[in-house]
Amino acid sequence: MTKCSDKYIAIVQFIKELYHKDTVFLHEPIFLGNEKKYLEECIDSTFVSYVGEFVGQFEREIEKFTGTGYAIATVNGTAALHLALLTLGVKYGDEVITQPLTFVATANAIAHCGANPIFIDVDLENLGMSPESLKDFLKKYTKIKNRVLINKISGKRISAVVPVHVFGHPCKIDKIISISEEYGLPVVEDAAEALGSFYKGKHCGTFGIMGILSFNGNKIITTGGGGAILTDNPELAEKIRHLSTTAKVSHPYHYYHDEIGYNYRMPNINAAIGLAQIEYISKILELKRELALIYREFFNSLSLSFITEPRYAKSNYWLNAILFDNANERESFLEFAVNNSVQCRAAWRLISNLPMYEKCFKTELQNSIKLENTIANIPSGIPSRIIKK
């Protein structure tokens, strides 16, 4: 038996003992509070669609927790990012700068606007957009023409920057915003995975002109399916709220829509679950950090790299990950773990290599390629033994 296979056996055994299960999934939600109570109240009210009290209450709790001025709840994080970009004026034929190491929804939201993503490299330290790569791209490949930033290679307008806080680890968002502002580019933070993550004491998703969150079933808290747009700008918030409800002009009995809108508002029944979940989010975050500490100590004993929060940030440790030395070792581990009923996964295939985006403009992606080939995500739901402590 090789040293590598000994290591794989040790990891799988440790995870099964940690979760006290023979089959361990990647991430499962927990329900510890008023979820059933609020669902019953929502059903009894008959307001199960986007009209109802729970949506507004949930938005206010998100505003309070994140410290943002306005939170607009949506059906999912993809819809939130799509609407945020549309509201900023991202148009058909534009380009939007983002990163290739992220869930495909980041690029899809850009494409839904009729725009094309530009892929730049990430930092090894935090997995998010590299400020140096952004600065290098803007310096080498852009020009100002008629007060519009143009990609010198494609000739297209660049209209926004979308960095991602990957696995809940904050990127260097202040530097990204500073560089973007030099070129007149608005920043929309994809903080879908980063509820409860803070950069230099401020919540992720509240640095750019807008940020977005996700409350999918595998996130820090869930609404089943859902997302939110964060902003401190009252005009943008009002515009987003209007567009998310099919651009319907308020009237007691007439239906009138003054522009093309979107049916993106979060239903009341989803918000009922989310309201119950956010009531104990501090407890969830505490348990997630405890799990990360257990993992870190274990993988240190195996001389394997466990991805930890950057020194300038506080991560929610949404999805825990380890790094292998090479792609072959990572693939062998994933195959072994899955075959032994421990659900682990690779990081996403770089979006720049997917068939629908492979022709989009991209810079050197050395760090992204390395991470794509060596990251393994490990089970990150909160074990019952930790909850009961």
XYZ file of C-alpha atoms in Angstrom:
389
model
C 0.000 0.000 0.000
C 1.415 3.412 -0.992
C 1.840 6.366 1.314
C -0.813 8.214 -0.706
C -3.410 5.472 -0.275
C -2.628 5.344 3.467
C -3.330 9.057 3.555
C -6.629 8.684 1.672
C -7.772 5.950 4.059
C -6.912 8.144 7.039
C -8.890 11.086 5.620
C -11.986 9.044 4.830
C -11.942 7.316 8.219
C -11.514 10.638 10.014
C -14.447 12.218 8.166
C -16.741 9.240 8.809
C -15.857 9.289 12.499
C -16.317 13.065 12.654
C -19.825 12.820 11.199
C -20.552 9.445 12.779
C -21.987 8.284 9.448
C -21.126 5.647 6.867
C -22.229 7.988 4.066
C -21.245 11.645 4.315
C -22.551 14.309 1.948
C -20.720 17.457 0.923
C -23.015 19.966 2.616
C -26.385 19.622 4.301
C -28.538 22.367 5.817
C -29.452 22.357 9.494
C -32.798 23.435 10.955
C -32.625 24.311 14.638
C -35.202 27.051 15.140
C -38.566 28.410 14.009
C -38.561 27.061 10.440
C -41.677 24.885 10.838
C -43.470 27.498 12.931
C -42.932 30.264 10.374
C -43.848 27.977 7.471
C -47.149 27.157 9.158
C -47.789 30.856 9.762
C -46.998 31.616 6.114
C -49.342 28.890 4.852
C -52.096 29.954 7.250
C -51.792 33.530 5.963
C -52.294 32.254 2.358
C -49.567 34.698 1.245
C -47.069 32.161 -0.063
C -45.901 34.094 -3.130
C -43.793 37.263 -3.040
C -46.502 39.309 -1.309
C -46.288 38.741 2.424
C -44.686 39.910 5.655
C -41.848 37.394 5.826
C -40.046 38.771 2.757
C -39.767 42.256 4.234
C -38.787 40.923 7.659
C -36.094 38.738 6.145
C -34.711 41.673 4.149
C -34.516 43.814 7.285
C -32.630 41.091 9.133
C -30.158 40.770 6.236
C -29.660 44.548 6.280
C -29.046 44.495 10.018
C -26.614 41.560 9.917
C -24.562 42.747 6.940
C -24.674 46.440 7.805
C -25.983 47.396 4.375
C -28.552 50.078 3.684
C -30.839 47.966 1.511
C -31.316 44.255 0.873
C -33.671 43.111 -1.899
C -34.544 39.409 -1.723
C -34.625 37.467 -4.996
C -35.456 33.945 -6.193
C -31.763 32.959 -6.337
C -28.249 34.368 -6.435
C -28.011 34.186 -10.232
C -31.102 36.360 -10.608
C -29.642 38.767 -8.044
C -26.406 39.169 -10.019
C -28.261 39.451 -13.336
C -30.500 42.187 -11.963
C -27.606 44.047 -10.336
C -25.690 44.155 -13.628
C -28.755 45.203 -15.607
C -29.442 48.001 -13.149
C -25.898 49.273 -13.629
C -26.480 49.459 -17.376
C -24.564 46.389 -18.564
C -25.800 45.940 -22.136
C -25.721 43.536 -25.035
C -22.230 43.449 -26.558
C -20.485 44.759 -23.415
C -17.728 42.976 -21.530
C -17.548 42.414 -17.774
C -14.331 41.506 -15.957
C -14.530 38.502 -13.650
C -12.550 35.375 -12.713
C -12.619 31.828 -14.109
C -12.442 30.050 -10.726
C -16.070 30.368 -9.622
C -19.429 28.701 -10.042
C -20.729 29.032 -13.606
C -23.611 31.273 -12.455
C -21.195 34.209 -12.210
C -20.527 34.118 -15.941
C -24.102 33.109 -16.768
C -25.488 36.250 -15.136
C -23.149 38.313 -17.323
C -24.267 36.387 -20.400
C -27.931 36.890 -19.467
C -27.297 40.607 -19.981
C -26.013 39.869 -23.493
C -22.466 40.674 -22.350
C -19.285 38.581 -22.447
C -17.027 37.833 -19.471
C -13.336 38.698 -19.455
C -11.386 36.223 -17.328
C -8.425 37.365 -15.239
C -6.365 35.408 -12.720
C -6.950 34.830 -9.014
C -4.784 35.033 -5.913
C -3.460 31.784 -4.469
C -3.888 33.196 -0.963
C -7.647 33.750 -1.066
C -8.851 32.177 -4.378
C -10.456 35.487 -5.388
C -9.694 37.992 -8.122
C -6.079 39.131 -8.188
C -5.733 42.927 -7.939
C -2.384 42.649 -9.723
C -3.943 40.721 -12.605
C -6.756 43.287 -12.819
C -4.336 46.198 -12.873
C -2.141 44.522 -15.468
C -5.091 43.794 -17.753
C -6.505 47.319 -17.537
C -3.093 48.871 -18.180
C -2.197 46.670 -21.156
C -5.497 46.052 -22.901
C -7.819 49.018 -22.376
C -8.184 52.563 -23.617
C -10.597 55.443 -23.126
C -12.589 56.378 -26.207
C -15.346 58.988 -26.039
C -15.260 58.673 -22.247
C -15.905 54.923 -22.466
C -13.473 52.187 -21.413
C -12.744 49.951 -24.412
C -10.987 46.611 -24.729
C -8.272 47.340 -27.319
C -8.372 43.743 -28.580
C -12.117 43.204 -28.974
C -13.146 46.835 -29.386
C -16.003 46.332 -26.922
C -17.061 48.467 -23.967
C -16.070 47.173 -20.532
C -18.886 48.050 -18.146
C -18.271 46.368 -14.754
C -16.038 44.204 -12.564
C -17.357 41.140 -10.697
C -14.925 39.635 -8.154
C -15.947 36.537 -6.185
C -15.417 35.608 -2.528
C -14.714 31.923 -3.209
C -15.847 29.326 -0.623
C -16.556 32.263 1.702
C -12.926 33.467 1.823
C -12.787 37.247 1.267
C -10.737 38.519 -1.646
C -8.768 41.802 -1.524
C -11.882 43.753 -2.346
C -10.603 47.183 -1.290
C -7.682 46.984 -3.720
C -9.954 45.709 -6.494
C -12.341 48.626 -5.996
C -9.501 51.166 -5.859
C -8.072 49.919 -9.178
C -11.512 49.741 -10.805
C -12.365 53.295 -9.767
C -9.260 54.575 -11.571
C -10.875 53.330 -14.776
C -14.447 54.344 -13.935
C -15.638 50.760 -13.499
C -18.362 49.865 -10.973
C -17.781 46.756 -8.861
C -20.486 44.207 -8.087
C -19.350 41.672 -5.492
C -20.353 38.076 -5.990
C -20.669 37.229 -2.313
C -23.013 34.308 -2.978
C -20.885 32.076 -0.745
C -19.859 34.720 1.778
C -22.744 35.470 4.135
C -21.040 35.900 7.490
C -17.603 36.630 6.014
C -15.870 39.902 6.836
C -12.974 41.751 5.231
C -11.140 44.105 7.595
C -14.206 44.169 9.826
C -16.759 44.906 7.103
C -19.182 42.360 5.658
C -18.432 40.984 2.201
C -20.832 42.255 -0.444
C -20.983 45.754 1.063
C -17.831 47.246 -0.498
C -18.883 47.579 -4.140
C -21.769 49.615 -5.463
C -23.744 46.384 -5.095
C -23.171 42.879 -3.810
C -25.151 39.673 -4.033
C -25.830 36.749 -1.697
C -27.203 33.241 -2.183
C -29.450 31.226 0.124
C -29.417 27.995 -1.839
C -29.912 24.737 0.080
C -26.172 24.278 0.591
C -25.317 27.786 1.789
C -24.589 29.116 5.296
C -28.317 29.731 5.769
C -30.961 28.626 3.314
C -34.340 29.701 2.037
C -34.523 26.601 -0.152
C -33.784 28.755 -3.163
C -33.059 32.441 -2.880
C -30.661 35.326 -3.100
C -30.365 39.021 -2.306
C -28.876 42.220 -3.659
C -27.098 44.500 -1.189
C -26.567 48.218 -1.755
C -26.312 51.498 0.132
C -27.706 53.447 -2.830
C -31.435 54.253 -2.340
C -32.039 54.982 -6.036
C -30.533 51.659 -7.086
C -32.492 49.827 -4.389
C -35.761 51.353 -5.576
C -34.958 50.498 -9.200
C -34.037 46.905 -8.334
C -37.179 46.392 -6.276
C -39.288 47.707 -9.145
C -37.629 45.528 -11.793
C -37.746 42.432 -9.583
C -41.546 42.653 -9.397
C -42.124 42.746 -13.196
C -41.840 46.556 -13.248
C -45.469 46.819 -12.138
C -46.602 50.315 -11.222
C -48.511 50.220 -7.940
C -52.283 50.578 -8.309
C -55.203 49.072 -6.365
C -56.755 47.370 -9.403
C -55.074 48.303 -12.706
C -52.121 46.387 -14.137
C -49.569 48.679 -15.752
C -45.865 47.961 -16.349
C -43.626 50.837 -17.387
C -40.602 48.832 -18.633
C -39.359 45.284 -19.139
C -39.310 43.693 -15.708
C -38.365 40.376 -14.157
C -40.262 37.995 -11.902
C -37.302 37.751 -9.538
C -38.837 38.569 -6.142
C -38.326 35.958 -3.392
C -41.566 34.173 -2.436
C -42.869 34.679 1.088
C -42.711 30.953 1.862
C -38.954 30.878 1.148
C -38.405 33.985 3.243
C -40.180 32.318 6.171
C -37.463 29.645 6.267
C -34.728 32.252 5.861
C -36.073 34.403 8.689
C -35.942 31.427 11.045
C -32.409 30.569 9.902
C -30.947 34.038 10.297
C -32.198 34.186 13.883
C -29.364 31.828 14.828
C -26.782 32.650 12.152
C -24.193 33.579 14.791
C -24.451 30.057 16.179
C -24.091 28.549 12.702
C -20.975 30.608 12.016
C -19.480 29.622 15.355
C -20.050 25.936 14.582
C -18.584 26.319 11.081
C -15.415 27.801 12.527
C -15.194 24.971 15.051
C -15.437 22.439 12.227
C -12.726 24.266 10.267
C -10.422 24.212 13.289
C -10.895 20.444 13.679
C -10.093 19.946 9.998
C -7.080 22.245 10.076
C -5.480 20.416 12.986
C -6.103 17.046 11.353
C -4.692 17.994 7.947
C -1.684 19.663 9.556
C -0.910 16.280 11.108
C -0.946 14.779 7.592
C 1.150 17.620 6.149
C -1.699 18.515 3.790
C -2.617 22.122 3.089
C -6.030 23.123 4.473
C -7.296 26.384 2.993
C -7.731 28.916 5.786
C -9.036 32.456 5.975
C -6.657 35.223 4.859
C -4.960 37.011 7.734
C -6.881 40.247 7.042
C -10.285 38.588 6.996
C -12.798 36.468 8.873
C -14.239 33.668 6.747
C -17.521 31.840 7.196
C -15.729 28.625 6.111
C -18.706 27.781 3.945
C -17.017 25.030 1.939
C -13.821 23.562 3.329
C -11.023 22.631 0.951
C -7.607 21.008 0.895
C -4.782 21.298 -1.633
C -2.852 18.399 -3.138
C 0.566 18.627 -4.773
C -0.659 17.695 -8.242
C -3.717 16.788 -10.295
C -3.067 13.031 -10.286
C -2.940 12.843 -6.506
C -6.099 14.978 -6.196
C -7.989 12.791 -8.714
C -6.922 9.606 -6.959
C -8.161 10.965 -3.643
C -11.531 12.080 -5.054
C -12.101 8.702 -6.650
C -11.199 6.904 -3.428
C -13.387 9.146 -1.247
C -16.457 8.947 -3.478
C -16.095 5.167 -3.865
C -16.067 4.944 -0.069
C -19.241 7.042 0.392
C -17.615 10.333 1.379
C -18.773 13.028 -0.995
C -15.828 15.190 -1.987
C -15.454 17.178 -5.191
C -13.009 19.034 -7.353
C -13.118 22.783 -7.631
C -15.151 23.934 -10.610
C -13.828 23.462 -14.111
C -12.487 26.892 -15.049
C -15.323 28.758 -16.752
C -12.904 29.991 -19.394
C -12.607 26.370 -20.572
C -16.329 25.660 -20.825
C -17.617 25.447 -24.418
C -19.885 28.509 -24.202
C -17.116 30.737 -22.795
C -13.876 29.349 -24.250
C -13.684 32.078 -26.903
C -14.011 34.911 -24.385
C -11.002 37.135 -23.701
C -8.705 35.852 -20.950
C -5.331 36.755 -19.510
C -2.638 34.450 -18.138
C -4.420 32.167 -15.666
C -1.499 30.457 -13.982
C -2.924 30.516 -10.443
C -6.424 29.573 -11.572
C -5.133 26.549 -13.466
C -3.067 25.387 -10.485
C -6.034 25.650 -8.120
C -8.405 23.987 -10.569
C -6.127 20.938 -10.636
C -5.291 20.641 -6.952
C -8.311 21.714 -4.852
C -10.530 19.100 -3.235
C -13.631 20.194 -1.335
C -14.479 18.035 1.658
C -17.739 17.589 3.627
C -18.648 20.901 5.248
C -22.064 20.446 6.804
C -22.047 20.830 10.576
C -21.722 17.384 12.273
C -24.428 16.624 14.841
C -21.780 15.918 17.491
C -20.595 19.550 17.205
C -24.149 20.913 17.297
C -24.915 18.980 20.483
C -21.787 20.082 22.336
